[in-house]
mmCIF file of C-alpha atoms in Angstrom:
data_model
loop_
_atom_site.group_PDB
_atom_site.id
_atom_site.type_symbol
_atom_site.label_atom_id
_atom_site.label_comp_id
_atom_site.label_asym_id
_atom_site.label_seq_id
_atom_site.Cartn_x
_atom_site.Cartn_y
_atom_site.Cartn_z
ATOM 1 C CA ASP A 8 3.057 0.048 13.938
ATOM 2 C CA ILE A 9 -0.556 0.614 13.506
ATOM 3 C CA GLN A 10 -2.348 -1.703 11.293
ATOM 4 C CA MET A 11 -5.104 -1.042 8.737
ATOM 5 C CA THR A 12 -7.567 -3.984 7.815
ATOM 6 C CA GLN A 13 -9.521 -3.322 4.779
ATOM 7 C CA SER A 14 -12.704 -5.603 3.842
ATOM 8 C CA PRO A 15 -13.843 -7.067 1.760
ATOM 9 C CA SER A 16 -10.371 -7.999 -0.141
ATOM 10 C CA SER A 17 -12.595 -8.244 -3.470
ATOM 11 C CA LEU A 18 -16.012 -7.403 -4.476
ATOM 12 C CA SER A 19 -17.723 -8.073 -7.670
ATOM 13 C CA ALA A 20 -20.157 -4.947 -8.835
ATOM 14 C CA SER A 21 -22.409 -3.975 -11.598
ATOM 15 C CA VAL A 22 -22.032 -0.479 -13.186
ATOM 16 C CA GLY A 23 -24.605 1.907 -11.123
ATOM 17 C CA ASP A 24 -24.103 -0.460 -8.022
ATOM 18 C CA ARG A 25 -23.593 1.251 -4.611
ATOM 19 C CA ILE A 26 -20.542 -0.111 -2.966
ATOM 20 C CA THR A 27 -18.792 0.376 0.390
ATOM 21 C CA ILE A 28 -15.184 -0.634 1.312
ATOM 22 C CA THR A 29 -14.445 -0.442 4.873
ATOM 23 C CA CYS A 30 -10.870 0.178 6.524
ATOM 24 C CA ARG A 31 -10.242 -0.702 10.467
ATOM 25 C CA ALA A 32 -7.467 0.841 12.283
ATOM 26 C CA SER A 33 -5.670 -0.885 14.886
ATOM 27 C CA GLN A 34 -5.917 2.140 17.430
ATOM 28 C CA SER A 35 -7.219 5.613 17.505
ATOM 29 C CA ILE A 36 -5.936 7.505 14.218
ATOM 30 C CA SER A 37 -8.468 10.294 14.833
ATOM 31 C CA SER A 38 -9.243 11.488 10.653
ATOM 32 C CA TYR A 39 -5.735 10.795 9.620
ATOM 33 C CA LEU A 40 -6.805 8.240 6.738
ATOM 34 C CA ASN A 41 -6.704 8.496 3.204
ATOM 35 C CA TRP A 42 -8.103 6.817 0.287
ATOM 36 C CA TYR A 43 -6.165 5.715 -3.086
ATOM 37 C CA GLN A 44 -7.139 4.300 -6.435
ATOM 38 C CA GLN A 45 -5.014 2.310 -8.105
ATOM 39 C CA LYS A 46 -5.176 0.830 -11.656
ATOM 40 C CA PRO A 47 -3.205 -1.940 -13.384
ATOM 41 C CA GLY A 48 0.245 -0.634 -14.528
ATOM 42 C CA LYS A 49 -0.658 2.912 -12.885
ATOM 43 C CA ALA A 50 0.628 5.012 -10.211
ATOM 44 C CA PRO A 51 -2.068 5.399 -7.373
ATOM 45 C CA LYS A 52 -4.235 8.102 -7.250
ATOM 46 C CA LEU A 53 -5.366 10.055 -4.229
ATOM 47 C CA LEU A 54 -9.141 10.267 -3.652
ATOM 48 C CA ILE A 55 -9.899 11.060 -0.175
ATOM 49 C CA TYR A 56 -7.820 12.910 2.602
ATOM 50 C CA ALA A 57 -8.423 13.628 6.071
ATOM 51 C CA ALA A 58 -11.129 10.644 6.195
ATOM 52 C CA SER A 59 -13.847 12.249 4.319
ATOM 53 C CA SER A 60 -12.544 15.376 1.994
ATOM 54 C CA LEU A 61 -12.489 14.877 -1.516
ATOM 55 C CA GLN A 62 -9.347 15.629 -3.455
ATOM 56 C CA SER A 63 -9.642 18.220 -6.336
ATOM 57 C CA GLY A 64 -11.021 16.578 -9.539
ATOM 58 C CA VAL A 65 -12.269 13.649 -8.112
ATOM 59 C CA PRO A 66 -15.687 12.761 -8.855
ATOM 60 C CA SER A 67 -18.516 13.691 -6.045
ATOM 61 C CA ARG A 68 -19.800 9.900 -6.520
ATOM 62 C CA PHE A 69 -16.657 9.380 -4.178
ATOM 63 C CA SER A 70 -17.173 9.504 -0.291
ATOM 64 C CA GLY A 71 -15.495 9.113 3.006
ATOM 65 C CA SER A 72 -16.653 8.597 6.375
ATOM 66 C CA ALA A 73 -15.576 7.837 9.806
ATOM 67 C CA SER A 74 -16.672 6.062 13.052
ATOM 68 C CA GLY A 75 -14.230 5.717 15.730
ATOM 69 C CA THR A 76 -11.387 3.160 14.346
ATOM 70 C CA ASP A 77 -13.449 2.290 11.285
ATOM 71 C CA PHE A 78 -13.500 4.131 8.015
ATOM 72 C CA THR A 79 -15.602 3.891 4.981
ATOM 73 C CA LEU A 80 -15.356 4.798 1.094
ATOM 74 C CA THR A 81 -18.468 4.641 -0.659
ATOM 75 C CA ILE A 82 -18.866 4.822 -4.622
ATOM 76 C CA SER A 83 -22.725 5.912 -4.664
ATOM 77 C CA SER A 84 -22.950 4.706 -8.623
ATOM 78 C CA VAL A 85 -19.853 2.772 -9.781
ATOM 79 C CA GLN A 86 -18.687 3.562 -13.430
ATOM 80 C CA PRO A 87 -16.878 1.458 -15.832
ATOM 81 C CA GLU A 88 -13.653 3.589 -15.013
ATOM 82 C CA ASP A 89 -14.202 3.045 -11.129
ATOM 83 C CA PHE A 90 -12.955 -0.707 -11.595
ATOM 84 C CA ALA A 91 -9.648 -0.698 -9.962
ATOM 85 C CA THR A 92 -7.998 -1.383 -6.483
ATOM 86 C CA TYR A 93 -8.497 0.634 -3.479
ATOM 87 C CA TYR A 94 -6.280 1.201 -0.753
ATOM 88 C CA CYS A 95 -6.752 3.007 2.809
ATOM 89 C CA GLN A 96 -3.634 4.897 4.429
ATOM 90 C CA GLN A 97 -3.125 6.020 7.813
ATOM 91 C CA ILE A 98 -0.929 9.258 8.329
ATOM 92 C CA TYR A 99 -1.519 9.489 12.359
ATOM 93 C CA SER A 100 1.993 7.994 12.568
ATOM 94 C CA THR A 101 5.160 6.846 10.981
ATOM 95 C CA PRO A 102 5.260 4.422 9.276
ATOM 96 C CA ARG A 103 2.108 5.423 7.367
ATOM 97 C CA THR A 104 0.850 2.095 6.541
ATOM 98 C CA PHE A 105 -1.568 0.901 4.033
ATOM 99 C CA GLY A 106 -4.450 -1.188 4.023
ATOM 100 C CA GLN A 107 -3.852 -4.447 1.999
ATOM 101 C CA GLY A 108 -6.209 -3.388 -0.743
ATOM 102 C CA THR A 109 -9.720 -4.042 -1.984
ATOM 103 C CA LYS A 110 -9.866 -5.115 -5.682
ATOM 104 C CA VAL A 111 -13.383 -3.912 -7.263
ATOM 105 C CA GLU A 112 -14.101 -5.873 -10.427
ATOM 106 C CA ILE A 113 -17.083 -5.979 -12.649
ATOM 107 C CA LYS A 114 -19.581 -8.538 -12.296
ATOM 108 C CA GLU B 3 2.286 21.778 -12.933
ATOM 109 C CA VAL B 4 3.474 19.345 -10.034
ATOM 110 C CA GLN B 5 5.483 16.410 -12.038
ATOM 111 C CA LEU B 6 7.619 13.976 -10.197
ATOM 112 C CA VAL B 7 9.526 11.930 -12.997
ATOM 113 C CA GLN B 8 11.471 8.718 -12.038
ATOM 114 C CA SER B 9 14.394 7.112 -13.457
ATOM 115 C CA GLY B 10 13.845 4.085 -15.709
ATOM 116 C CA ALA B 11 13.704 0.294 -15.394
ATOM 117 C CA GLU B 12 16.364 -1.475 -13.831
ATOM 118 C CA VAL B 13 17.770 -5.043 -14.290
ATOM 119 C CA LYS B 14 20.580 -6.068 -11.671
ATOM 120 C CA LYS B 15 21.738 -9.411 -10.369
ATOM 121 C CA PRO B 16 21.963 -10.271 -6.321
ATOM 122 C CA GLY B 17 24.560 -8.466 -4.618
ATOM 123 C CA GLU B 18 24.578 -5.475 -6.672
ATOM 124 C CA SER B 19 24.133 -1.950 -5.813
ATOM 125 C CA LEU B 20 21.433 0.380 -7.109
ATOM 126 C CA LYS B 21 20.217 3.988 -6.799
ATOM 127 C CA ILE B 22 17.042 5.399 -8.511
ATOM 128 C CA SER B 23 16.004 8.784 -8.696
ATOM 129 C CA CYS B 24 12.832 10.874 -8.402
ATOM 130 C CA LYS B 25 13.015 14.470 -9.874
ATOM 131 C CA GLY B 26 10.237 16.939 -8.878
ATOM 132 C CA SER B 27 9.430 20.059 -10.775
ATOM 133 C CA GLY B 28 6.829 22.553 -10.598
ATOM 134 C CA TYR B 29 6.917 23.272 -6.604
ATOM 135 C CA ARG B 30 9.112 24.276 -4.209
ATOM 136 C CA PHE B 31 11.041 20.838 -3.426
ATOM 137 C CA THR B 32 12.713 21.832 -0.388
ATOM 138 C CA SER B 33 9.187 22.122 1.561
ATOM 139 C CA TYR B 34 7.260 18.879 0.820
ATOM 140 C CA TRP B 35 8.257 15.576 2.224
ATOM 141 C CA ILE B 36 8.938 12.779 -0.792
ATOM 142 C CA GLY B 37 8.048 9.155 0.063
ATOM 143 C CA TRP B 38 8.744 6.441 -1.409
ATOM 144 C CA VAL B 39 6.396 3.262 -1.502
ATOM 145 C CA ARG B 40 7.152 -0.645 -2.865
ATOM 146 C CA GLN B 41 4.645 -2.828 -4.543
ATOM 147 C CA MET B 42 5.893 -6.265 -5.049
ATOM 148 C CA PRO B 43 4.527 -8.490 -8.266
ATOM 149 C CA GLY B 44 0.772 -8.739 -7.793
ATOM 150 C CA LYS B 45 0.826 -7.030 -4.249
ATOM 151 C CA GLY B 46 -0.299 -4.030 -2.361
ATOM 152 C CA LEU B 47 1.446 -0.895 -1.385
ATOM 153 C CA GLU B 48 4.281 -0.868 1.320
ATOM 154 C CA TRP B 49 5.096 2.515 2.938
ATOM 155 C CA MET B 50 9.326 2.488 3.020
ATOM 156 C CA GLY B 51 9.781 5.977 4.277
ATOM 157 C CA ILE B 52 9.975 9.647 3.617
ATOM 158 C CA ILE B 53 12.323 12.520 3.494
ATOM 159 C CA TYR B 54 12.115 16.324 3.829
ATOM 160 C CA PRO B 55 14.418 17.553 1.380
ATOM 161 C CA GLY B 56 14.786 20.933 2.818
ATOM 162 C CA ASP B 57 16.848 19.834 5.801
ATOM 163 C CA SER B 58 17.401 15.844 4.763
ATOM 164 C CA ASP B 59 15.252 14.906 7.867
ATOM 165 C CA THR B 60 14.280 11.052 7.140
ATOM 166 C CA ARG B 61 11.940 8.590 8.466
ATOM 167 C CA TYR B 62 12.097 4.849 7.697
ATOM 168 C CA SER B 63 9.557 2.235 8.245
ATOM 169 C CA PRO B 64 11.203 -0.425 10.409
ATOM 170 C CA SER B 65 10.781 -3.109 7.990
ATOM 171 C CA PHE B 66 13.106 -1.076 5.491
ATOM 172 C CA GLN B 67 15.320 0.539 8.253
ATOM 173 C CA GLY B 68 18.788 -0.721 7.388
ATOM 174 C CA GLN B 69 17.635 -2.250 4.176
ATOM 175 C CA VAL B 70 17.583 0.937 1.812
ATOM 176 C CA THR B 71 18.911 4.458 1.987
ATOM 177 C CA ILE B 72 16.658 7.561 1.371
ATOM 178 C CA SER B 73 18.509 10.836 0.406
ATOM 179 C CA ALA B 74 18.058 14.151 -1.452
ATOM 180 C CA ASP B 75 19.752 16.598 -3.280
ATOM 181 C CA LYS B 76 17.912 19.812 -2.967
ATOM 182 C CA SER B 77 19.976 21.590 -5.525
ATOM 183 C CA ILE B 78 18.611 19.356 -8.284
ATOM 184 C CA SER B 79 15.426 18.901 -6.988
ATOM 185 C CA THR B 80 15.735 15.036 -6.730
ATOM 186 C CA ALA B 81 15.058 12.504 -3.918
ATOM 187 C CA TYR B 82 17.004 8.921 -4.219
ATOM 188 C CA LEU B 83 16.247 5.263 -3.012
ATOM 189 C CA GLN B 84 19.109 3.056 -3.011
ATOM 190 C CA TRP B 85 20.425 -0.602 -2.106
ATOM 191 C CA SER B 86 23.934 -1.658 -1.194
ATOM 192 C CA SER B 87 23.180 -5.311 -2.017
ATOM 193 C CA LEU B 88 20.111 -6.441 -3.713
ATOM 194 C CA LYS B 89 18.351 -9.614 -3.243
ATOM 195 C CA ALA B 90 15.988 -11.033 -5.822
ATOM 196 C CA SER B 91 13.033 -9.975 -3.072
ATOM 197 C CA ASP B 92 14.124 -6.384 -3.771
ATOM 198 C CA THR B 93 12.225 -7.263 -7.099
ATOM 199 C CA ALA B 94 9.193 -4.848 -7.178
ATOM 200 C CA VAL B 95 7.825 -1.164 -8.476
ATOM 201 C CA TYR B 96 9.401 1.627 -6.525
ATOM 202 C CA TYR B 97 6.960 4.464 -6.568
ATOM 203 C CA CYS B 98 7.788 8.125 -5.097
ATOM 204 C CA ALA B 99 5.249 10.296 -4.164
ATOM 205 C CA ARG B 100 4.863 14.098 -2.704
ATOM 206 C CA GLU B 101 3.307 14.409 0.853
ATOM 207 C CA ALA B 102 0.929 17.296 0.990
ATOM 208 C CA ALA B 103 0.955 19.493 4.269
ATOM 209 C CA GLY B 104 -2.146 17.225 5.469
ATOM 210 C CA GLY B 105 -0.341 13.952 5.019
ATOM 211 C CA SER B 106 -1.695 12.455 1.887
ATOM 212 C CA PHE B 107 0.546 11.639 -1.025
ATOM 213 C CA ASP B 108 -1.125 13.888 -3.682
ATOM 214 C CA TYR B 109 1.259 13.659 -6.503
ATOM 215 C CA TRP B 110 3.198 10.417 -7.684
ATOM 216 C CA GLY B 111 6.098 9.244 -9.763
ATOM 217 C CA GLN B 112 5.431 6.887 -12.582
ATOM 218 C CA GLY B 113 7.298 4.242 -10.746
ATOM 219 C CA THR B 114 10.490 2.320 -11.507
ATOM 220 C CA LEU B 115 10.542 -1.364 -12.009
ATOM 221 C CA VAL B 116 13.680 -2.805 -10.303
ATOM 222 C CA THR B 117 14.077 -6.488 -11.261
ATOM 223 C CA VAL B 118 16.693 -8.554 -9.444
ATOM 224 C CA SER B 119 17.689 -11.947 -10.709
ATOM 225 C CA SER B 120 20.623 -14.088 -11.536
#
């Protein structure tokens, strides 16, 4: 199985901050990487697919990038509704493994 | 409008069997893979497996192979996740999700909470 390692596991931020979450794959996955947002008690929501493509309806403050086996989710200016847990997922091969999640909390 | 509607919460005893469902609407059910994702209490997302309702081709995570069965009835646009003998460790929320052409889960069900307790 391909292992996905996210960092940090949690972070505190203030409204308006720029934050970055990293996901590292245990092997090359090209750009087969998605990012999801999950709020408590809710189903996950797709934010970014193919490493850097913004899902329809997702605010442009969210962006994704890739460099080798390292992938980054950036929120350019965190808004109150962005406090949630974020997961990466590789879709290069099955099982399509998720990272362990990064919880973004209010400072 | 694409929708995935899951069956309601279940409370079961260890050793019992269970089948939960996920009904798709608003799109061609037979043309998209449907996946199942487990979320244990306070934990992250775990990919369990996927099924292509058009021909019932199914892929499992090694972690779940032999522990659950994924199936689909295309005549009623419904996918299923079933257990033959539940354990307390199966207590979790289970989500179904549609896999888009690019491989991402673009639509999700609301989740089904399964509680296994004696």
